[in-house]
Short mmCIF file of C-alpha atoms and ligand atoms in Angstrom, two decimals:
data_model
loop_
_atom_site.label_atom_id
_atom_site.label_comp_id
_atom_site.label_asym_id
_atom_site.label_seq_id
_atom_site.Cartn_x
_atom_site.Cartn_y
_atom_site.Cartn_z
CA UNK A 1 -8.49 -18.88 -12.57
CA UNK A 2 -6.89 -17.69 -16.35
CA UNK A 3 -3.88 -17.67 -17.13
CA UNK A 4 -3.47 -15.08 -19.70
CA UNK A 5 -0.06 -14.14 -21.36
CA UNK A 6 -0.90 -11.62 -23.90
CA UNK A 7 -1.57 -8.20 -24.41
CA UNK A 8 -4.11 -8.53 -26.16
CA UNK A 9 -5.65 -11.66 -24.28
CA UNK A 10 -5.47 -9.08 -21.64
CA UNK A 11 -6.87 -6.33 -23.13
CA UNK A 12 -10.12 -8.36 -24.30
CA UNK A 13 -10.35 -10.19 -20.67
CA UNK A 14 -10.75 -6.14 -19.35
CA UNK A 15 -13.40 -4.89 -22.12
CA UNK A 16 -15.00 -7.78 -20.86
CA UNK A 17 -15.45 -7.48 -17.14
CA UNK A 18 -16.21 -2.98 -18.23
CA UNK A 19 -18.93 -4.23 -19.81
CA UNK A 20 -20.55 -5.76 -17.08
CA UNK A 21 -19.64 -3.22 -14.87
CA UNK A 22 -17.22 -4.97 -12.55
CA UNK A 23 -14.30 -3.76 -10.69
CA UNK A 24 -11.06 -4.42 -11.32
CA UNK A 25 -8.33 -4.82 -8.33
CA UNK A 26 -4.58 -5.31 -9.60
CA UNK A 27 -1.56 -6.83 -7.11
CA UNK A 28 1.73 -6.68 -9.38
CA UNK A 29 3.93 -8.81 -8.07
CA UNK A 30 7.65 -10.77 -9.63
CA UNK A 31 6.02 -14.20 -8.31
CA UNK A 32 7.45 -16.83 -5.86
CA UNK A 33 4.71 -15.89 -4.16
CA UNK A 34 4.31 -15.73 0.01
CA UNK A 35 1.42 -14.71 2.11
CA UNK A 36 2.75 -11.20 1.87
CA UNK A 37 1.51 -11.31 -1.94
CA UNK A 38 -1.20 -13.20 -0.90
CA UNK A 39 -2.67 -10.86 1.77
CA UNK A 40 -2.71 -8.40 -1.48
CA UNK A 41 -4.94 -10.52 -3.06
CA UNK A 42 -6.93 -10.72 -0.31
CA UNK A 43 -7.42 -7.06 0.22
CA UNK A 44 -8.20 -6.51 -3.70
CA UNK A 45 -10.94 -8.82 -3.54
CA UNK A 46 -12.24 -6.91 -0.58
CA UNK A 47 -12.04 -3.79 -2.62
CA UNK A 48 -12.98 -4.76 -6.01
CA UNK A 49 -15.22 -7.11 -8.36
CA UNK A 50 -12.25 -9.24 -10.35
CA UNK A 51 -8.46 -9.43 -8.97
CA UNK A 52 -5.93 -9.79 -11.08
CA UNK A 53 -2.02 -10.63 -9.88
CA UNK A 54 1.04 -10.41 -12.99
CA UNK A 55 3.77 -12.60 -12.26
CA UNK A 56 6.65 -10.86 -14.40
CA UNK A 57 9.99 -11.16 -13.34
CA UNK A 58 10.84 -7.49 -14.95
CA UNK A 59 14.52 -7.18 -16.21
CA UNK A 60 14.47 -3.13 -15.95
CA UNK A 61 14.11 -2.98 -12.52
CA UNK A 62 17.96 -5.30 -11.74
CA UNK A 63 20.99 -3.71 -11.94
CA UNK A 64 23.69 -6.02 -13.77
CA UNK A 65 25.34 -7.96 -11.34
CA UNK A 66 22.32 -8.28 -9.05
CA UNK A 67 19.73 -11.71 -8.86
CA UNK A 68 17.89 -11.38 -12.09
CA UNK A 69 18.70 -14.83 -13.60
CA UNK A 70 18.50 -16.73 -10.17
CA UNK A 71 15.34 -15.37 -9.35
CA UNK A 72 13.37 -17.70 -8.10
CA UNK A 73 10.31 -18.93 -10.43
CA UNK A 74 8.40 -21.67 -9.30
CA UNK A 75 5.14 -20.99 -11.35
CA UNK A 76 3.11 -23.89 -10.99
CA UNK A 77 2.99 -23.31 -6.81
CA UNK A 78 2.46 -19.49 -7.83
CA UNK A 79 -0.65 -20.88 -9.77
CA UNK A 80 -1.82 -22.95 -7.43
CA UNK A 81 -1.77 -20.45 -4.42
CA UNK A 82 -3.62 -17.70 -6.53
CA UNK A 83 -6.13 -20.49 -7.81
CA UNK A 84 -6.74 -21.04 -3.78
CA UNK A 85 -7.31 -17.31 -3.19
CA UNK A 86 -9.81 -17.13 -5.63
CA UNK A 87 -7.28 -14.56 -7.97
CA UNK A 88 -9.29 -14.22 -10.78
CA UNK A 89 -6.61 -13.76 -13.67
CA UNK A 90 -2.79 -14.45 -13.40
CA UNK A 91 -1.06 -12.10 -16.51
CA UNK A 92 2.22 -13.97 -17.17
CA UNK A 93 3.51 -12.63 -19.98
CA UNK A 94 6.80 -12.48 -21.75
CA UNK A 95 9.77 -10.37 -21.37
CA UNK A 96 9.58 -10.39 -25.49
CA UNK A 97 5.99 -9.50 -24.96
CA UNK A 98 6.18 -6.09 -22.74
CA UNK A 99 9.76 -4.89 -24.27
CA UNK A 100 8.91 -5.99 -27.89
CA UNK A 101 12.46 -5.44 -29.38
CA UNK A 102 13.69 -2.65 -27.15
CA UNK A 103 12.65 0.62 -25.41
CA UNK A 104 13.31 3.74 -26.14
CA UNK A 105 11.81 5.60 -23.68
CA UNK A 106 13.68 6.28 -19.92
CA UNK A 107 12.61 7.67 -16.45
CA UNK A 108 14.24 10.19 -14.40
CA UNK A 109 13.50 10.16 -11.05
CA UNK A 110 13.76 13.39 -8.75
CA UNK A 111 14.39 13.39 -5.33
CA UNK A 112 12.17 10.87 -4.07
CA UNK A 113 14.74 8.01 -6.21
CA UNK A 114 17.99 9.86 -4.31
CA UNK A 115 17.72 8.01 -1.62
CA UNK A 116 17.39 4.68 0.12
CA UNK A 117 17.39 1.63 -2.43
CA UNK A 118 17.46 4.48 -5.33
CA UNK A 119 20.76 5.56 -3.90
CA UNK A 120 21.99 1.86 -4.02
CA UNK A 121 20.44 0.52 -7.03
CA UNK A 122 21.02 2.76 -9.69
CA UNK A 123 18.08 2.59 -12.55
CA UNK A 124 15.65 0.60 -10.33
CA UNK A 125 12.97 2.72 -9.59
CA UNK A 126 13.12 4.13 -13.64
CA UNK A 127 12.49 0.32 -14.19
CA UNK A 128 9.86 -0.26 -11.61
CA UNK A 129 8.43 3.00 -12.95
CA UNK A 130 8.42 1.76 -16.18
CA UNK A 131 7.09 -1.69 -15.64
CA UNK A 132 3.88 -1.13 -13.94
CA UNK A 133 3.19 2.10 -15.97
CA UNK A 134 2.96 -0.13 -18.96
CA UNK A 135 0.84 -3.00 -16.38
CA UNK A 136 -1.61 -0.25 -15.33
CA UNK A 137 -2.52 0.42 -19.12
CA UNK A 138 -2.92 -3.13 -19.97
CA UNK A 139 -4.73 -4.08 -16.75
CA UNK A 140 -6.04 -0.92 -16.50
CA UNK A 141 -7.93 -1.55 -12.63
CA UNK A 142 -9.39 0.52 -10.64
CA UNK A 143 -7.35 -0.44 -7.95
CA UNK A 144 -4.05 -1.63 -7.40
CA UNK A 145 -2.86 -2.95 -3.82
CA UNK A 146 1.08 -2.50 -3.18
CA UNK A 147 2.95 -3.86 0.25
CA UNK A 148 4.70 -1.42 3.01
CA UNK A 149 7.44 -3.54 2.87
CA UNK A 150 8.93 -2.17 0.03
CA UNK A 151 7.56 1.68 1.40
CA UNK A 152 9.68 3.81 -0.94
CA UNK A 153 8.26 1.81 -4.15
CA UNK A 154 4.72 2.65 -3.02
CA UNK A 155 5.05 5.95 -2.39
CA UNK A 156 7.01 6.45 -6.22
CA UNK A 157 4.10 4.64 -6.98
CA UNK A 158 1.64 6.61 -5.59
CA UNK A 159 3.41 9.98 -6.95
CA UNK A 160 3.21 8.18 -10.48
CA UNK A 161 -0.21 7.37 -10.77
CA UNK A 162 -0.78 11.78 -9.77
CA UNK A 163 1.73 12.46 -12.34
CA UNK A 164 0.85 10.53 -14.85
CA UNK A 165 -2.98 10.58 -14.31
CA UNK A 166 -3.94 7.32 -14.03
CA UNK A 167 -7.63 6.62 -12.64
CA UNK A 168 -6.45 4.08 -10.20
CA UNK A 169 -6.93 4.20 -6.50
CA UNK A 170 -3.38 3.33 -4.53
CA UNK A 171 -4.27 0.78 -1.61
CA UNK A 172 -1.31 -0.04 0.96
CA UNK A 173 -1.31 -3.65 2.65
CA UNK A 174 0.72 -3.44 5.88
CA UNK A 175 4.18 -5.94 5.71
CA UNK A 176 3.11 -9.22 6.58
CA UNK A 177 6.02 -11.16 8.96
CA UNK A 178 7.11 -14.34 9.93
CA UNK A 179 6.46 -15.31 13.66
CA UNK A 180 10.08 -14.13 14.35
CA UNK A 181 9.23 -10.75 13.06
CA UNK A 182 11.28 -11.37 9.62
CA UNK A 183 9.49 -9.53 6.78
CA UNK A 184 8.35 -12.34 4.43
CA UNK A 185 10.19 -12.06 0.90
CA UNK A 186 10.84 -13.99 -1.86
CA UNK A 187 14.38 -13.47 -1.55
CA UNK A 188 14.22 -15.62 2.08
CA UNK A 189 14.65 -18.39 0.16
CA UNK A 190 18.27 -17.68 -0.36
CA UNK A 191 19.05 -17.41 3.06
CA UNK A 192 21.01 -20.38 4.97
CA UNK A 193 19.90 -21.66 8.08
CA UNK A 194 22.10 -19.98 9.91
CA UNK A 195 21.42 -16.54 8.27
CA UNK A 196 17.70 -17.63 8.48
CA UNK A 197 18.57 -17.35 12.79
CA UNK A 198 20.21 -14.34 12.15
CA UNK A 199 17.55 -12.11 10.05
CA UNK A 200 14.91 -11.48 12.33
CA UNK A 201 17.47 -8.97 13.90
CA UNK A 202 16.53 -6.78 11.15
CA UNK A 203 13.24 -6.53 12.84
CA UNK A 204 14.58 -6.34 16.30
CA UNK A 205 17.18 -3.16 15.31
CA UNK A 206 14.35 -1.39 13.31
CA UNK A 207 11.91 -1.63 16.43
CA UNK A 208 15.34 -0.48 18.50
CA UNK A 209 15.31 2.86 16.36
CA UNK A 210 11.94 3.55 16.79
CA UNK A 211 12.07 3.05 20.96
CA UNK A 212 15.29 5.16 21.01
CA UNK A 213 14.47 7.90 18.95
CA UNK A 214 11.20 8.31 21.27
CA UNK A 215 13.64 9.69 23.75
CA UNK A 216 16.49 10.76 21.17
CA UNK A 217 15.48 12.36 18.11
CA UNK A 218 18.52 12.27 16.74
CA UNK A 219 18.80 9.51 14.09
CA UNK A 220 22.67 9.23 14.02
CA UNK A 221 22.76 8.10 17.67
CA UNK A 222 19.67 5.52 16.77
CA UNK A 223 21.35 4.76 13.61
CA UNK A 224 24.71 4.24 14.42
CA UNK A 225 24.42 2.11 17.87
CA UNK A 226 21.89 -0.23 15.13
CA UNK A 227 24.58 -0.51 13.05
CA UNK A 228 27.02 -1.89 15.25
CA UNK A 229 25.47 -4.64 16.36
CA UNK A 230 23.98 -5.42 13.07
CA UNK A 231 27.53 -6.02 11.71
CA UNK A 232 29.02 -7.47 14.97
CA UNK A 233 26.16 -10.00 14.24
CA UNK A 234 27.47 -10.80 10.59
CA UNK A 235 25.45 -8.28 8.47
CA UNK A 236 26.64 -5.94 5.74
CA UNK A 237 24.80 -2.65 5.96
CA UNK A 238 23.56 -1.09 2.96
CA UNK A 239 21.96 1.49 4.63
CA UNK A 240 20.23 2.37 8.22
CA UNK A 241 18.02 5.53 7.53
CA UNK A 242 15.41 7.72 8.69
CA UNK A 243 13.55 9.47 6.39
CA UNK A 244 10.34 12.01 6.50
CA UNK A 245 7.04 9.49 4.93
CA UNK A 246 6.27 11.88 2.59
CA UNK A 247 9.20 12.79 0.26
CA UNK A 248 11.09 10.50 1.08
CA UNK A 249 14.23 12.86 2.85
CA UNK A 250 16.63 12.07 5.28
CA UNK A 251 15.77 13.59 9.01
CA UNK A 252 18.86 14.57 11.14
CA UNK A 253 16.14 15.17 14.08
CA UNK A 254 13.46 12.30 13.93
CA UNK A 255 9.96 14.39 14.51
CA UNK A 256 6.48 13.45 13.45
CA UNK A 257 5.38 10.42 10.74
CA UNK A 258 8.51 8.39 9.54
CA UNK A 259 9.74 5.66 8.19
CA UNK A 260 12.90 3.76 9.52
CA UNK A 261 14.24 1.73 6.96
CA UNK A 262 17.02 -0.67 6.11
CA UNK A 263 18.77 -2.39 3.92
CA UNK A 264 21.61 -5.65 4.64
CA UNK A 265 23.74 -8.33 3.46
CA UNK A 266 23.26 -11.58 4.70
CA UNK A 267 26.10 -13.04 2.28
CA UNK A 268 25.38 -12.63 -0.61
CA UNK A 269 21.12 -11.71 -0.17
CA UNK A 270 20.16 -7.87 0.12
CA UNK A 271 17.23 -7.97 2.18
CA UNK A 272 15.12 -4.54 3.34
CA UNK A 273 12.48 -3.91 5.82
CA UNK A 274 10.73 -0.59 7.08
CA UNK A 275 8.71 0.52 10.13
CA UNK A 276 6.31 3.21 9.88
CA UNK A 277 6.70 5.60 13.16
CA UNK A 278 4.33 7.89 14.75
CA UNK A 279 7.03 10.39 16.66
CA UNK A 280 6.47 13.87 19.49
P1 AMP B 1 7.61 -8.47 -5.31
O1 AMP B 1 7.05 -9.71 -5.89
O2 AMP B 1 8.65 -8.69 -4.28
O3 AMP B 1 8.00 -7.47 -6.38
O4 AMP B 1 6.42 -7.77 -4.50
C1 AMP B 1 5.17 -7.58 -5.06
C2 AMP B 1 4.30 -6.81 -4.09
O5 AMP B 1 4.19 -7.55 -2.87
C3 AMP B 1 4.88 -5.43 -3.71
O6 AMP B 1 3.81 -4.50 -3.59
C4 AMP B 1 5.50 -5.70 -2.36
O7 AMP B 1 5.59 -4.56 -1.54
C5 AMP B 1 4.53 -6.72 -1.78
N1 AMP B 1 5.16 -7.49 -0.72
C6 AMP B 1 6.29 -8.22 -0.78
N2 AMP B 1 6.58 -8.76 0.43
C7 AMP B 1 5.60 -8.35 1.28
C8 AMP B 1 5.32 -8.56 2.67
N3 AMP B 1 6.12 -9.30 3.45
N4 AMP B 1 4.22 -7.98 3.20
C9 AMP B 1 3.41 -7.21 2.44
N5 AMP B 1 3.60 -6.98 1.11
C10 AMP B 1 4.68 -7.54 0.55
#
Protein backbone atom coordinates (compact mmCIF):
# COMPACT_ATOMS: atom_id res chain seq x y z
CA UNK A 1 0.00 0.00 0.00
CA UNK A 2 1.22 4.01 -0.83
CA UNK A 3 0.36 6.54 0.76
CA UNK A 4 0.50 9.37 -1.58
CA UNK A 5 -0.45 13.04 -0.67
CA UNK A 6 0.29 15.00 -3.69
CA UNK A 7 -0.96 15.95 -6.84
CA UNK A 8 1.60 15.38 -8.49
CA UNK A 9 2.76 12.12 -6.56
CA UNK A 10 -0.59 11.20 -7.84
CA UNK A 11 -0.44 12.14 -11.14
CA UNK A 12 3.00 10.18 -11.76
CA UNK A 13 1.62 6.99 -9.66
CA UNK A 14 -1.37 7.04 -12.72
CA UNK A 15 1.08 7.58 -15.89
CA UNK A 16 2.55 4.78 -14.32
CA UNK A 17 0.02 2.02 -13.98
CA UNK A 18 -1.38 3.63 -18.14
CA UNK A 19 1.66 2.54 -19.15
CA UNK A 20 1.37 -0.87 -18.31
CA UNK A 21 -1.98 -1.01 -19.23
CA UNK A 22 -3.73 -1.54 -15.92
CA UNK A 23 -7.03 -0.52 -14.70
CA UNK A 24 -7.72 1.85 -12.41
CA UNK A 25 -10.83 1.48 -9.80
CA UNK A 26 -11.41 4.67 -7.49
CA UNK A 27 -13.67 4.50 -3.96
CA UNK A 28 -13.70 8.27 -2.64
CA UNK A 29 -14.44 8.18 0.60
CA UNK A 30 -13.98 11.11 3.97
CA UNK A 31 -12.23 8.08 5.96
CA UNK A 32 -13.12 6.54 9.39
CA UNK A 33 -13.56 3.85 7.43
CA UNK A 34 -16.34 0.77 8.01
CA UNK A 35 -17.02 -2.26 5.99
CA UNK A 36 -19.43 -0.15 4.01
CA UNK A 37 -16.17 1.60 2.49
CA UNK A 38 -14.58 -1.47 2.59
CA UNK A 39 -17.05 -3.56 0.51
CA UNK A 40 -16.16 -0.60 -2.15
CA UNK A 41 -12.86 -1.64 -2.19
CA UNK A 42 -13.72 -4.90 -2.60
CA UNK A 43 -15.90 -4.48 -5.59
CA UNK A 44 -13.15 -2.13 -7.37
CA UNK A 45 -10.70 -4.75 -7.17
CA UNK A 46 -13.21 -7.06 -8.74
CA UNK A 47 -13.63 -4.58 -11.50
CA UNK A 48 -10.32 -3.17 -12.08
CA UNK A 49 -6.35 -3.75 -12.12
CA UNK A 50 -5.16 -1.07 -9.18
CA UNK A 51 -7.76 0.43 -6.47
CA UNK A 52 -7.27 3.43 -5.16
CA UNK A 53 -9.43 4.93 -1.92
CA UNK A 54 -8.82 9.15 -0.99
CA UNK A 55 -9.36 9.79 2.49
CA UNK A 56 -10.18 13.69 2.36
CA UNK A 57 -12.29 15.08 4.82
CA UNK A 58 -13.61 17.86 2.12
CA UNK A 59 -14.61 21.25 3.77
CA UNK A 60 -17.02 22.27 0.67
CA UNK A 61 -19.31 19.72 1.13
CA UNK A 62 -20.33 21.03 5.38
CA UNK A 63 -22.47 23.65 5.90
CA UNK A 64 -21.17 25.98 8.87
CA UNK A 65 -22.53 24.81 11.90
CA UNK A 66 -22.54 21.15 10.87
CA UNK A 67 -19.56 18.26 12.04
CA UNK A 68 -16.67 19.37 9.96
CA UNK A 69 -14.07 19.89 12.76
CA UNK A 70 -15.29 16.82 14.88
CA UNK A 71 -15.16 14.59 12.14
CA UNK A 72 -13.82 11.72 13.06
CA UNK A 73 -10.12 10.93 11.67
CA UNK A 74 -8.49 8.06 12.91
CA UNK A 75 -5.94 7.52 9.99
CA UNK A 76 -3.64 5.04 11.10
CA UNK A 77 -6.80 2.28 11.54
CA UNK A 78 -7.97 3.79 8.04
CA UNK A 79 -4.43 2.65 6.83
CA UNK A 80 -4.35 -0.37 8.26
CA UNK A 81 -7.84 -1.64 7.05
CA UNK A 82 -7.07 -0.57 3.34
CA UNK A 83 -3.47 -2.20 3.73
CA UNK A 84 -5.66 -5.54 4.71
CA UNK A 85 -7.89 -5.18 1.62
CA UNK A 86 -5.15 -5.10 -0.56
CA UNK A 87 -6.13 -1.05 -1.57
CA UNK A 88 -3.46 -0.34 -3.67
CA UNK A 89 -2.95 3.55 -3.10
CA UNK A 90 -4.51 5.68 -0.24
CA UNK A 91 -4.47 9.67 -1.73
CA UNK A 92 -4.49 11.72 1.51
CA UNK A 93 -3.90 14.91 0.60
CA UNK A 94 -4.27 18.35 2.03
CA UNK A 95 -7.07 20.69 2.25
CA UNK A 96 -4.14 23.39 1.22
CA UNK A 97 -3.34 20.92 -1.48
CA UNK A 98 -6.87 20.56 -3.50
CA UNK A 99 -8.13 24.34 -2.65
CA UNK A 100 -4.62 25.93 -3.12
CA UNK A 101 -5.54 29.46 -1.79
CA UNK A 102 -9.19 29.60 -2.70
CA UNK A 103 -11.74 28.71 -5.45
CA UNK A 104 -13.28 30.59 -7.64
CA UNK A 105 -15.33 28.48 -9.40
CA UNK A 106 -19.16 27.34 -7.96
CA UNK A 107 -21.84 24.67 -8.88
CA UNK A 108 -25.41 25.11 -9.40
CA UNK A 109 -27.37 22.32 -9.06
CA UNK A 110 -30.87 21.90 -10.87
CA UNK A 111 -33.52 19.96 -9.72
CA UNK A 112 -31.97 16.86 -8.80
CA UNK A 113 -30.08 19.15 -5.56
CA UNK A 114 -33.92 20.56 -4.62
CA UNK A 115 -34.62 17.97 -2.75
CA UNK A 116 -33.82 15.55 0.03
CA UNK A 117 -30.36 16.36 1.80
CA UNK A 118 -29.97 19.28 -1.02
CA UNK A 119 -33.08 20.79 0.43
CA UNK A 120 -31.51 20.57 3.99
CA UNK A 121 -27.97 21.20 3.42
CA UNK A 122 -27.65 24.10 1.43
CA UNK A 123 -24.22 24.06 -0.83
CA UNK A 124 -23.53 20.33 -0.23
CA UNK A 125 -23.98 18.70 -3.29
CA UNK A 126 -22.04 22.01 -5.21
CA UNK A 127 -19.25 20.81 -2.77
CA UNK A 128 -19.50 17.12 -3.29
CA UNK A 129 -19.72 18.09 -6.96
CA UNK A 130 -16.80 19.93 -6.74
CA UNK A 131 -14.64 17.63 -4.74
CA UNK A 132 -14.64 14.51 -6.69
CA UNK A 133 -14.72 16.44 -10.06
CA UNK A 134 -11.31 17.65 -9.15
CA UNK A 135 -10.51 13.61 -7.61
CA UNK A 136 -11.64 12.11 -10.95
CA UNK A 137 -8.98 14.32 -12.86
CA UNK A 138 -6.23 13.55 -10.55
CA UNK A 139 -7.09 9.86 -10.16
CA UNK A 140 -8.42 9.79 -13.32
CA UNK A 141 -9.86 5.69 -13.07
CA UNK A 142 -11.72 3.99 -15.08
CA UNK A 143 -13.98 3.19 -12.52
CA UNK A 144 -15.22 4.63 -9.52
CA UNK A 145 -17.51 2.56 -6.98
CA UNK A 146 -20.01 4.86 -4.85
CA UNK A 147 -22.48 3.32 -1.91
CA UNK A 148 -26.56 3.33 -2.13
CA UNK A 149 -26.55 4.58 1.10
CA UNK A 150 -26.03 7.94 0.28
CA UNK A 151 -28.50 7.26 -3.19
CA UNK A 152 -29.05 10.92 -4.11
CA UNK A 153 -25.06 11.58 -4.14
CA UNK A 154 -24.68 8.72 -6.63
CA UNK A 155 -27.10 9.51 -8.84
CA UNK A 156 -25.64 13.59 -8.94
CA UNK A 157 -22.77 11.64 -9.44
CA UNK A 158 -23.69 9.66 -12.10
CA UNK A 159 -25.45 12.78 -13.96
CA UNK A 160 -21.91 14.53 -13.50
CA UNK A 161 -19.68 12.22 -14.96
CA UNK A 162 -22.57 12.50 -18.48
CA UNK A 163 -22.33 16.13 -18.10
CA UNK A 164 -19.11 16.69 -17.70
CA UNK A 165 -17.75 13.80 -19.88
CA UNK A 166 -15.68 11.99 -17.87
CA UNK A 167 -14.55 8.38 -19.20
CA UNK A 168 -15.36 6.71 -15.99
CA UNK A 169 -17.77 3.89 -15.53
CA UNK A 170 -20.28 4.61 -12.30
CA UNK A 171 -20.46 1.25 -10.19
CA UNK A 172 -23.15 1.19 -7.22
CA UNK A 173 -22.30 -1.07 -4.04
CA UNK A 174 -25.58 -1.88 -2.27
CA UNK A 175 -25.67 -0.25 1.67
CA UNK A 176 -23.95 -2.55 3.76
CA UNK A 177 -25.85 -2.86 7.53
CA UNK A 178 -25.26 -3.77 10.86
CA UNK A 179 -26.99 -7.05 12.07
CA UNK A 180 -29.79 -4.78 13.46
CA UNK A 181 -30.39 -3.42 10.05
CA UNK A 182 -28.62 0.10 10.96
CA UNK A 183 -26.85 1.43 7.84
CA UNK A 184 -23.14 1.44 8.79
CA UNK A 185 -21.70 5.15 8.87
CA UNK A 186 -19.02 6.90 10.12
CA UNK A 187 -21.17 9.18 11.88
CA UNK A 188 -22.40 5.93 14.28
CA UNK A 189 -19.73 6.68 16.23
CA UNK A 190 -21.43 9.65 17.71
CA UNK A 191 -24.30 7.89 18.74
CA UNK A 192 -24.87 6.97 22.64
CA UNK A 193 -25.80 3.72 23.67
CA UNK A 194 -29.01 4.42 24.10
CA UNK A 195 -29.48 6.15 20.66
CA UNK A 196 -27.30 3.21 19.34
CA UNK A 197 -30.84 0.92 20.63
CA UNK A 198 -32.83 3.35 19.13
CA UNK A 199 -31.39 3.72 15.35
CA UNK A 200 -32.11 0.60 13.82
CA UNK A 201 -35.76 1.98 13.75
CA UNK A 202 -34.65 3.92 10.88
CA UNK A 203 -34.44 0.66 9.12
CA UNK A 204 -37.55 -0.77 10.55
CA UNK A 205 -39.84 2.59 9.41
CA UNK A 206 -38.14 2.63 5.91
CA UNK A 207 -39.04 -1.20 5.36
CA UNK A 208 -42.69 0.00 6.98
CA UNK A 209 -43.06 2.47 3.89
CA UNK A 210 -42.19 0.16 1.45
CA UNK A 211 -44.84 -2.77 2.87
CA UNK A 212 -47.55 -0.04 3.16
CA UNK A 213 -47.27 1.66 0.09
CA UNK A 214 -47.59 -1.96 -1.64
CA UNK A 215 -51.20 -1.63 -0.69
CA UNK A 216 -51.33 2.36 -0.42
CA UNK A 217 -49.63 4.27 -2.95
CA UNK A 218 -50.04 7.19 -1.38
CA UNK A 219 -46.81 8.36 0.31
CA UNK A 220 -48.38 10.88 2.80
CA UNK A 221 -50.32 8.08 4.56
CA UNK A 222 -46.83 5.87 4.52
CA UNK A 223 -45.00 8.92 5.37
CA UNK A 224 -46.82 10.42 7.96
CA UNK A 225 -47.89 7.22 10.22
CA UNK A 226 -43.52 6.72 9.90
CA UNK A 227 -43.17 9.84 11.24
CA UNK A 228 -45.04 9.51 14.26
CA UNK A 229 -43.56 6.89 15.71
CA UNK A 230 -40.18 7.93 14.68
CA UNK A 231 -40.54 11.02 16.94
CA UNK A 232 -42.66 9.32 19.69
CA UNK A 233 -39.44 7.17 19.77
CA UNK A 234 -37.07 10.30 20.34
CA UNK A 235 -36.08 11.19 16.71
CA UNK A 236 -36.05 14.56 15.00
CA UNK A 237 -37.18 14.19 11.41
CA UNK A 238 -35.41 15.91 8.79
CA UNK A 239 -37.26 14.50 6.23
CA UNK A 240 -39.44 11.16 5.34
CA UNK A 241 -39.70 11.13 1.43
CA UNK A 242 -40.52 9.28 -1.54
CA UNK A 243 -39.05 10.17 -4.53
CA UNK A 244 -39.06 8.74 -8.37
CA UNK A 245 -35.05 6.88 -8.73
CA UNK A 246 -34.41 8.70 -11.57
CA UNK A 247 -34.66 12.52 -11.06
CA UNK A 248 -34.82 12.50 -7.99
CA UNK A 249 -38.80 14.08 -7.54
CA UNK A 250 -41.15 13.75 -4.96
CA UNK A 251 -44.17 11.08 -5.80
CA UNK A 252 -47.62 11.96 -4.24
CA UNK A 253 -48.73 8.33 -5.65
CA UNK A 254 -45.79 5.79 -5.05
CA UNK A 255 -45.74 3.72 -8.61
CA UNK A 256 -42.88 1.86 -10.18
CA UNK A 257 -38.81 2.08 -9.11
CA UNK A 258 -38.30 4.35 -5.96
CA UNK A 259 -36.41 5.26 -3.43
CA UNK A 260 -37.72 5.85 0.21
CA UNK A 261 -35.44 7.87 1.99
CA UNK A 262 -34.80 9.56 5.31
CA UNK A 263 -33.14 11.69 7.17
CA UNK A 264 -33.13 12.08 11.54
CA UNK A 265 -31.81 13.48 14.60
CA UNK A 266 -30.63 11.32 17.11
CA UNK A 267 -29.45 14.41 19.37
CA UNK A 268 -27.36 16.05 17.97
CA UNK A 269 -26.20 13.22 14.83
CA UNK A 270 -28.10 13.55 11.36
CA UNK A 271 -28.12 10.17 10.17
CA UNK A 272 -29.86 9.03 6.54
CA UNK A 273 -30.70 5.77 5.05
CA UNK A 274 -32.61 4.76 1.73
CA UNK A 275 -34.41 1.68 0.37
CA UNK A 276 -34.63 1.08 -3.19
CA UNK A 277 -38.41 -0.19 -4.06
CA UNK A 278 -39.68 -2.15 -6.87
CA UNK A 279 -43.65 -0.91 -6.77
CA UNK A 280 -47.27 -2.16 -9.14
P1 LIG B 1 -18.23 8.81 3.15
O1 LIG B 1 -16.88 8.46 3.65
O2 LIG B 1 -19.30 8.72 4.17
O3 LIG B 1 -18.23 10.11 2.37
O4 LIG B 1 -18.64 7.68 2.09
C1 LIG B 1 -17.77 7.30 1.07
C2 LIG B 1 -18.47 6.29 0.19
O5 LIG B 1 -18.86 5.16 0.97
C3 LIG B 1 -19.77 6.83 -0.45
O6 LIG B 1 -19.88 6.33 -1.78
C4 LIG B 1 -20.84 6.24 0.44
O7 LIG B 1 -22.08 6.08 -0.20
C5 LIG B 1 -20.22 4.89 0.77
N1 LIG B 1 -20.82 4.34 1.99
C6 LIG B 1 -20.89 4.91 3.21
N2 LIG B 1 -21.56 4.10 4.07
C7 LIG B 1 -21.92 2.99 3.37
C8 LIG B 1 -22.63 1.80 3.68
N3 LIG B 1 -23.12 1.56 4.90
N4 LIG B 1 -22.82 0.88 2.70
C9 LIG B 1 -22.34 1.10 1.45
N5 LIG B 1 -21.65 2.21 1.09
C10 LIG B 1 -21.45 3.14 2.04
Amino acid sequence: LIVVRTIDDMRSWVRSIRAQERTIGFVPTMGALHDGHLQLAKRSKELADETVVSIFVNPTQFGPNEDLSRYPRPFDEDIKKCRDAGVSVVFHPSAIEIYGAGSFIGFKLDKMGDHLCGASRPGHFAGVIQIVNKLFNIVQPDTAIFGQKDYQQYRIMEQMVVEFNHPIKMVMNPTVRATNGLALSSRNRYLSEDELVLAPQIFIELQRIATDLATNPSVETATSASQGRLMAAGFKIDYISVVSNNDLQPLIEAHGTCIVAMAVYLGTTRLIDNLLVELS
